[in-house]
Coordinates of C-alpha atoms in Angstrom, one line a residue:
M279 CA 0.0 0.0 0.0
K280 CA 1.4 3.4 -1.0
K281 CA 2.5 5.8 1.7
Q282 CA 0.5 9.0 1.7
L283 CA 2.6 12.2 1.6
L284 CA 1.8 15.9 1.6
F285 CA 4.2 18.6 0.5
I286 CA 3.5 22.2 1.6
I287 CA 5.0 25.4 0.0
P288 CA 3.6 28.9 -0.4
S289 CA 3.6 29.0 -4.2
L290 CA 5.4 27.8 -7.3
D291 CA 6.8 31.2 -8.3
S292 CA 10.3 31.3 -9.6
G293 CA 12.8 30.7 -6.7
G294 CA 15.3 28.2 -5.5
A295 CA 13.0 26.4 -3.1
E296 CA 10.2 26.2 -5.7
K297 CA 12.6 24.9 -8.4
S298 CA 14.1 22.4 -5.9
L299 CA 10.6 21.0 -5.1
V300 CA 9.7 20.7 -8.8
N301 CA 13.0 18.7 -9.4
L302 CA 12.3 16.6 -6.4
L303 CA 8.7 15.8 -7.4
N304 CA 9.9 14.9 -11.0
S305 CA 12.3 12.4 -9.5
F306 CA 9.8 10.8 -7.0
D307 CA 8.9 7.1 -6.8
Y308 CA 5.2 7.2 -7.5
D309 CA 4.9 3.4 -7.4
S310 CA 5.6 3.6 -3.6
Y311 CA 4.2 7.0 -2.7
A312 CA 1.0 8.9 -3.3
V313 CA 1.8 12.6 -3.2
D314 CA -0.4 15.6 -2.5
L315 CA 0.8 19.2 -2.9
L316 CA -0.7 22.1 -0.9
L317 CA 0.0 25.6 -2.4
L318 CA -1.0 28.6 -0.4
R319 CA -1.2 30.6 -3.6
E320 CA -2.3 29.1 -6.9
G321 CA -0.3 29.6 -10.0
G322 CA 3.3 30.3 -10.4
V323 CA 5.8 29.8 -13.2
F324 CA 6.6 26.2 -12.2
L325 CA 3.0 25.0 -11.8
H326 CA 2.9 23.3 -15.2
S327 CA 6.2 21.5 -14.3
I328 CA 4.5 19.5 -11.6
P329 CA 4.1 15.8 -12.6
S330 CA 0.6 14.5 -13.4
E331 CA 0.9 12.0 -10.5
V332 CA 0.8 14.8 -7.9
N333 CA -2.6 15.7 -6.6
K334 CA -3.1 19.4 -5.8
V335 CA -5.0 20.0 -2.6
K336 CA -7.6 22.8 -2.7
L337 CA -7.8 25.3 0.1
S338 CA -11.1 26.4 1.6
E339 CA -13.2 29.4 0.4
N340 CA -12.4 31.1 3.8
Y341 CA -8.7 31.1 3.0
N342 CA -9.3 32.4 -0.5
H343 CA -11.3 35.3 0.8
F344 CA -8.8 35.9 3.6
T345 CA -6.1 36.6 1.0
K346 CA -8.1 39.3 -0.7
S347 CA -7.9 43.0 0.3
L348 CA -8.8 44.0 3.9
I349 CA -12.1 45.6 2.9
A350 CA -13.2 42.9 0.5
S351 CA -12.2 40.2 2.9
C352 CA -14.0 41.7 5.9
L353 CA -17.1 42.5 4.0
Y354 CA -17.4 38.9 2.8
F355 CA -16.9 37.4 6.3
L356 CA -19.3 39.9 8.0
S357 CA -22.0 39.3 5.3
H358 CA -21.7 35.5 5.9
G359 CA -21.8 35.8 9.7
K360 CA -18.1 35.0 10.2
V361 CA -17.3 37.8 12.6
A362 CA -14.3 36.1 14.1
L363 CA -12.6 35.7 10.7
A364 CA -13.3 39.4 9.9
W365 CA -11.6 40.2 13.3
H366 CA -8.6 38.0 12.5
R367 CA -8.3 39.5 9.0
L368 CA -8.1 43.0 10.6
L369 CA -5.5 41.9 13.1
F370 CA -3.5 40.2 10.3
T371 CA -3.3 43.6 8.6
L372 CA -2.3 45.5 11.7
V373 CA 0.5 43.0 12.5
N374 CA 2.0 43.3 9.0
R375 CA 1.6 47.1 9.0
F376 CA 3.3 47.8 12.3
Q377 CA 5.9 45.0 12.4
K378 CA 8.7 46.3 10.2
N379 CA 10.6 43.0 10.1
T380 CA 8.7 41.1 7.5
N381 CA 9.9 37.7 8.6
K382 CA 8.7 38.3 12.2
A383 CA 5.5 39.7 10.8
E384 CA 4.9 36.4 9.0
Q385 CA 5.5 34.6 12.3
Y386 CA 3.3 36.9 14.5
S387 CA 0.4 37.0 12.0
W388 CA 0.3 33.2 11.5
K389 CA -2.2 32.8 14.4
H390 CA -4.6 34.9 12.4
V391 CA -4.0 33.3 9.0
S392 CA -4.3 29.9 10.5
K393 CA -8.0 30.5 11.5
A394 CA -8.9 30.6 7.8
I395 CA -7.0 27.4 6.8
Q396 CA -9.2 24.3 6.7
L397 CA -7.8 21.2 4.9
P398 CA -9.8 18.1 3.8
P399 CA -10.0 15.5 6.6
K400 CA -7.2 13.3 5.4
K401 CA -4.6 11.5 7.5
Y402 CA -1.1 11.4 5.9
D403 CA 1.8 9.2 6.7
T404 CA 4.2 12.1 6.3
A405 CA 3.6 15.9 5.9
I406 CA 6.5 18.0 4.7
G407 CA 6.7 21.8 5.1
Y408 CA 9.1 22.5 2.3
L409 CA 10.1 26.0 3.3
E410 CA 10.8 27.8 6.5
K411 CA 8.1 29.8 8.4
T412 CA 4.6 29.4 7.1
S413 CA 5.0 26.1 5.3
I414 CA 6.2 24.5 8.6
Y415 CA 3.5 26.2 10.6
V416 CA 0.8 24.8 8.3
C417 CA 2.5 21.4 8.6
V418 CA 2.4 21.4 12.4
D419 CA -0.9 23.2 13.1
C420 CA -3.2 22.3 10.2
V421 CA -2.3 18.8 8.9
S422 CA -3.1 15.4 10.4
A423 CA 0.0 13.2 9.8
T424 CA 1.9 10.5 11.6
Q425 CA 5.3 12.1 10.8
K426 CA 6.1 15.8 10.2
I427 CA 9.2 17.1 8.4
G428 CA 10.4 20.7 8.0
F429 CA 12.8 22.1 5.5
I430 CA 15.0 25.2 6.1
R431 CA 16.3 26.4 2.8
T432 CA 18.5 29.4 3.7
D433 CA 20.9 30.7 6.3
Y434 CA 18.5 30.7 9.2
E435 CA 20.5 33.1 11.4
Q436 CA 20.3 35.8 8.7
L437 CA 16.5 35.7 8.7
N438 CA 16.4 37.5 12.1
L439 CA 13.4 35.5 13.2
D440 CA 11.9 35.2 16.6
Q441 CA 13.6 32.0 17.5
S442 CA 11.4 31.2 20.5
F443 CA 8.4 31.3 18.2
D444 CA 10.0 28.7 15.9
E445 CA 11.1 26.6 18.9
T446 CA 7.5 25.7 19.5
Y447 CA 7.1 24.4 16.0
F448 CA 10.5 22.7 15.7
S449 CA 9.7 20.7 18.9
K450 CA 6.8 19.1 17.1
L451 CA 8.7 18.1 13.9
D452 CA 10.2 14.6 13.6
A453 CA 13.0 15.8 11.3
I454 CA 14.4 19.1 10.1
M455 CA 16.3 19.1 6.8
V456 CA 18.6 21.8 5.4
N457 CA 20.3 22.0 2.0
G458 CA 23.9 22.5 2.9
S459 CA 26.5 22.1 5.7
N460 CA 26.8 25.8 6.4
S461 CA 23.0 26.1 6.8
L462 CA 23.1 23.1 9.1
E463 CA 25.7 24.6 11.4
T464 CA 23.9 28.0 11.7
L465 CA 20.6 26.2 12.4
K466 CA 22.3 24.1 15.1
K467 CA 23.8 27.3 16.6
C468 CA 20.3 28.9 16.8
H469 CA 18.4 25.7 17.9
P470 CA 21.0 23.4 19.6
K471 CA 18.3 21.4 21.4
F472 CA 17.0 20.0 18.1
A473 CA 20.4 19.2 16.6
S474 CA 19.6 15.4 16.7
K475 CA 16.7 16.0 14.3
M476 CA 18.7 17.9 11.7
S477 CA 20.3 16.6 8.6
V478 CA 21.5 17.7 5.2
M479 CA 19.6 17.0 1.9
M480 CA 21.0 18.9 -1.0
N481 CA 18.7 20.0 -3.9
V482 CA 18.0 17.3 -6.3
V483 CA 19.6 18.3 -9.6
S484 CA 19.8 16.3 -12.9
P485 CA 22.6 17.4 -15.2
Q486 CA 21.0 15.4 -18.1
L487 CA 17.7 17.3 -17.8
I488 CA 19.4 20.7 -17.4
H489 CA 21.5 20.2 -20.5
K490 CA 18.4 19.1 -22.4
R491 CA 16.4 22.1 -21.4
A492 CA 19.3 24.5 -22.0
A493 CA 19.5 23.4 -25.6
E494 CA 15.9 24.3 -26.4
T495 CA 16.7 27.8 -27.6
N496 CA 19.3 30.7 -27.6
P497 CA 17.6 33.9 -26.3
F498 CA 20.6 36.2 -27.0
K499 CA 22.0 38.1 -29.9
T500 CA 25.5 37.0 -30.8
N501 CA 27.0 40.5 -30.8
T502 CA 26.5 41.1 -27.0
V503 CA 28.4 40.1 -23.9
N504 CA 25.8 38.6 -21.6
I505 CA 25.9 38.4 -17.8
V506 CA 23.0 36.4 -16.3
S507 CA 21.7 36.3 -12.7
V508 CA 18.8 34.2 -11.4
G509 CA 16.8 34.9 -8.2
R510 CA 13.8 36.7 -6.9
L511 CA 13.9 40.5 -6.8
D512 CA 14.7 40.9 -3.1
H513 CA 17.2 42.9 -1.1
V514 CA 19.0 39.7 0.0
K515 CA 19.9 39.0 -3.7
G516 CA 22.0 42.2 -3.9
Y517 CA 20.7 43.4 -7.2
D518 CA 21.3 47.0 -6.1
L519 CA 25.0 46.1 -5.9
A520 CA 24.7 44.4 -9.4
I521 CA 23.2 47.6 -10.9
R522 CA 26.0 49.7 -9.5
A523 CA 28.6 47.2 -10.7
C524 CA 27.0 47.2 -14.2
A525 CA 27.3 51.0 -14.4
K526 CA 31.0 50.7 -13.8
I527 CA 31.5 47.8 -16.2
V528 CA 29.8 49.5 -19.2
Q529 CA 32.4 52.2 -19.1
S530 CA 35.0 49.8 -20.4
N531 CA 32.7 47.2 -21.9
P532 CA 29.8 49.1 -23.7
N533 CA 28.7 45.9 -25.4
I534 CA 27.6 44.3 -22.2
K535 CA 24.1 43.4 -21.1
W536 CA 23.1 42.1 -17.7
F537 CA 20.0 40.0 -17.5
V538 CA 18.1 39.1 -14.3
I539 CA 15.6 36.3 -14.2
G540 CA 13.1 36.5 -11.3
E541 CA 10.3 38.6 -9.9
G542 CA 9.7 40.1 -6.5
S543 CA 8.9 43.1 -4.3
E544 CA 12.0 45.1 -5.2
R545 CA 11.1 45.5 -8.9
A546 CA 9.9 49.1 -8.7
A547 CA 13.0 50.2 -6.7
L548 CA 15.4 48.4 -9.0
E549 CA 13.7 49.9 -12.1
Q550 CA 14.1 53.3 -10.6
Q551 CA 17.8 52.6 -9.8
I552 CA 18.3 51.4 -13.4
K553 CA 16.8 54.6 -14.7
E554 CA 19.0 56.7 -12.4
E555 CA 22.1 54.9 -13.6
K556 CA 21.0 55.3 -17.2
L557 CA 21.2 51.5 -17.7
E558 CA 17.9 51.0 -19.6
G559 CA 18.5 48.2 -22.1
K560 CA 21.8 47.3 -20.3
F561 CA 20.5 45.9 -17.0
V562 CA 17.3 44.0 -17.9
L563 CA 14.8 42.6 -15.5
L564 CA 13.3 39.7 -17.5
G565 CA 10.8 38.5 -14.9
E566 CA 10.0 34.9 -14.3
K567 CA 11.1 32.2 -16.7
E568 CA 9.9 28.6 -16.4
N569 CA 13.0 27.5 -18.2
P570 CA 16.0 29.7 -17.3
Y571 CA 18.6 27.3 -18.6
P572 CA 19.0 28.7 -22.1
Y573 CA 19.8 32.1 -20.6
I574 CA 22.5 30.6 -18.3
S575 CA 23.9 28.3 -21.0
N576 CA 24.3 31.1 -23.4
A577 CA 25.7 33.6 -20.9
T578 CA 29.3 34.8 -21.0
I579 CA 29.3 35.0 -17.2
Y580 CA 26.9 33.8 -14.5
A581 CA 26.9 36.3 -11.6
Q582 CA 25.3 36.0 -8.1
T583 CA 25.5 39.1 -5.9
S584 CA 23.6 37.8 -2.8
R585 CA 24.0 39.1 0.7
F586 CA 23.2 35.7 2.0
E587 CA 21.9 32.3 0.7
G588 CA 21.5 28.7 1.7
R589 CA 23.2 26.3 -0.7
S590 CA 22.4 27.9 -4.0
S591 CA 20.6 25.8 -6.6
T592 CA 21.3 28.3 -9.4
I593 CA 25.0 28.3 -8.7
N594 CA 25.0 24.5 -9.0
E595 CA 23.0 24.8 -12.3
A596 CA 25.5 27.3 -13.7
K597 CA 28.3 24.9 -12.7
I598 CA 26.6 22.1 -14.5
L599 CA 26.4 24.3 -17.6
A600 CA 30.1 25.1 -17.2
K601 CA 29.7 28.9 -17.0
P602 CA 32.4 31.2 -15.7
I603 CA 31.0 32.3 -12.3
V604 CA 31.4 35.5 -10.2
V605 CA 29.8 35.3 -6.7
T606 CA 29.8 37.3 -3.5
N607 CA 31.2 35.9 -0.3
F608 CA 28.1 34.8 1.5
D609 CA 29.0 32.0 3.9
S610 CA 27.5 29.0 2.1
V611 CA 29.2 29.9 -1.3
F612 CA 32.4 28.3 -0.1
E613 CA 30.7 24.9 -0.2
Q614 CA 30.2 25.4 -4.0
I615 CA 33.0 27.6 -5.3
Q616 CA 36.7 27.5 -4.8
S617 CA 37.9 31.0 -5.8
G618 CA 40.4 31.0 -8.6
V619 CA 39.8 27.3 -9.4
N620 CA 36.2 27.1 -10.6
G621 CA 35.0 30.7 -10.2
L622 CA 35.7 34.0 -8.5
I623 CA 34.4 34.9 -5.0
V624 CA 34.4 38.6 -4.2
E625 CA 33.3 41.0 -1.4
K626 CA 29.7 42.2 -1.3
D627 CA 30.7 45.4 -2.9
A628 CA 29.8 46.9 -6.3
D629 CA 33.4 47.8 -7.2
A630 CA 34.6 44.4 -6.2
I631 CA 31.9 42.7 -8.3
A632 CA 32.6 45.0 -11.3
D633 CA 36.4 44.4 -11.1
A634 CA 36.0 40.6 -11.0
I635 CA 33.7 40.6 -14.0
V636 CA 35.9 42.9 -16.0
K637 CA 38.9 40.7 -15.1
L638 CA 37.1 37.6 -16.3
L639 CA 35.9 39.3 -19.5
N640 CA 39.4 40.3 -20.3
D641 CA 41.1 37.0 -19.4
T642 CA 39.9 34.3 -21.8
A643 CA 42.5 31.9 -20.5
L644 CA 40.9 32.2 -17.0
Q645 CA 37.5 31.6 -18.5
T646 CA 38.7 28.5 -20.2
Q647 CA 40.3 27.3 -17.0
F648 CA 37.0 27.6 -15.1
I649 CA 35.0 26.0 -17.9
T650 CA 37.4 23.0 -18.1
Q651 CA 37.4 22.6 -14.3
L652 CA 33.6 22.6 -14.1
Q653 CA 33.3 20.1 -16.9
S654 CA 35.4 17.7 -14.9
E655 CA 33.3 18.0 -11.7
S656 CA 30.6 15.5 -10.7
L657 CA 27.6 17.7 -10.0
G658 CA 24.5 15.5 -10.2
T659 CA 22.6 15.1 -6.9
E660 CA 19.8 12.7 -8.0
T661 CA 20.6 10.3 -5.2
E662 CA 19.9 12.9 -2.5
I663 CA 16.2 11.9 -2.7
Q664 CA 17.2 8.7 -0.9
K665 CA 17.8 10.7 2.3
L666 CA 14.2 11.8 2.3
Y667 CA 13.0 8.2 1.6
Q668 CA 15.1 6.9 4.5
I669 CA 13.4 9.4 6.9
I670 CA 9.9 8.7 5.6
Q671 CA 10.4 4.9 6.0
Q672 CA 11.6 5.1 9.6

């Protein structure tokens, strides 16, 4: 009899966690497991990449109305006699308005959101919150399951969360999985009492599939030098640094274009910065792309300017596609890049980023060295899924 599993994630918008989940689900053993997927927001660029074997769980009408604007939501609840839900919707807005730390706001407003989440009455063998914060809170508070697993997919310490809040939830998980050794160490530092529950499971990546998808098209003109970055438009990704670096690079390399794949809350601010730096047409926000691999494959350089990360799936994909890489020195990058051997690691500084990119553009021998080294590395992680199977089967 198949084990019944539920995966929980906020959405399938473009992002490392979302892409990781899609890769995982496309590698799953559906002869042994029946898999449900709960999305807190329908849609997303990766939605059509979910295997047909996966059953998508529908959320209740209450939750759908809870996610609408404050006025529309409260009017609906009040007109249907759901005064308590109208009250919680108001409190949800107040928490998010007055708590300036958005990560803590997500924690403190959870008790209000949770009142609107009603799942079908199904008992699972294992429920998996596939992202820190809300996915884990849903897993613990709203799902009936014999076993519960939480994934932390970034440098936990950098999130500046209320750790005592998370302690309550971590205590109710049977296992906590992270995607790199640096993330594991920082999580142990923050929550040492749960260290025995923690283990590393790297993102499932198939080089064969990435190369196949990368070959589908070439999105670039041949007469430009193309830098590519992939990641949501968020302060932690350091695109403000990238824009300033780009402004410096074009002074000596006017043929350059820097493309960013991803979407997010910082778009308006980044567009304004691009305009101020007079980089329209040079620094290009492409939005979400279901298949980013042709962009990475046909790039001259892959650049990642993050302030912090977990173990980056996009860096691993750029390595698989043997791209010369320039990255900033966030802690976990040293698990993936050896500076001067298979890429360049620089300070989180616009001038340092620009100098490294210009150096690499001008040194074709160094580019060739990095490409040759990356082509020799074993980068597939398809077997990582066995770590999850082992925990599920305990």
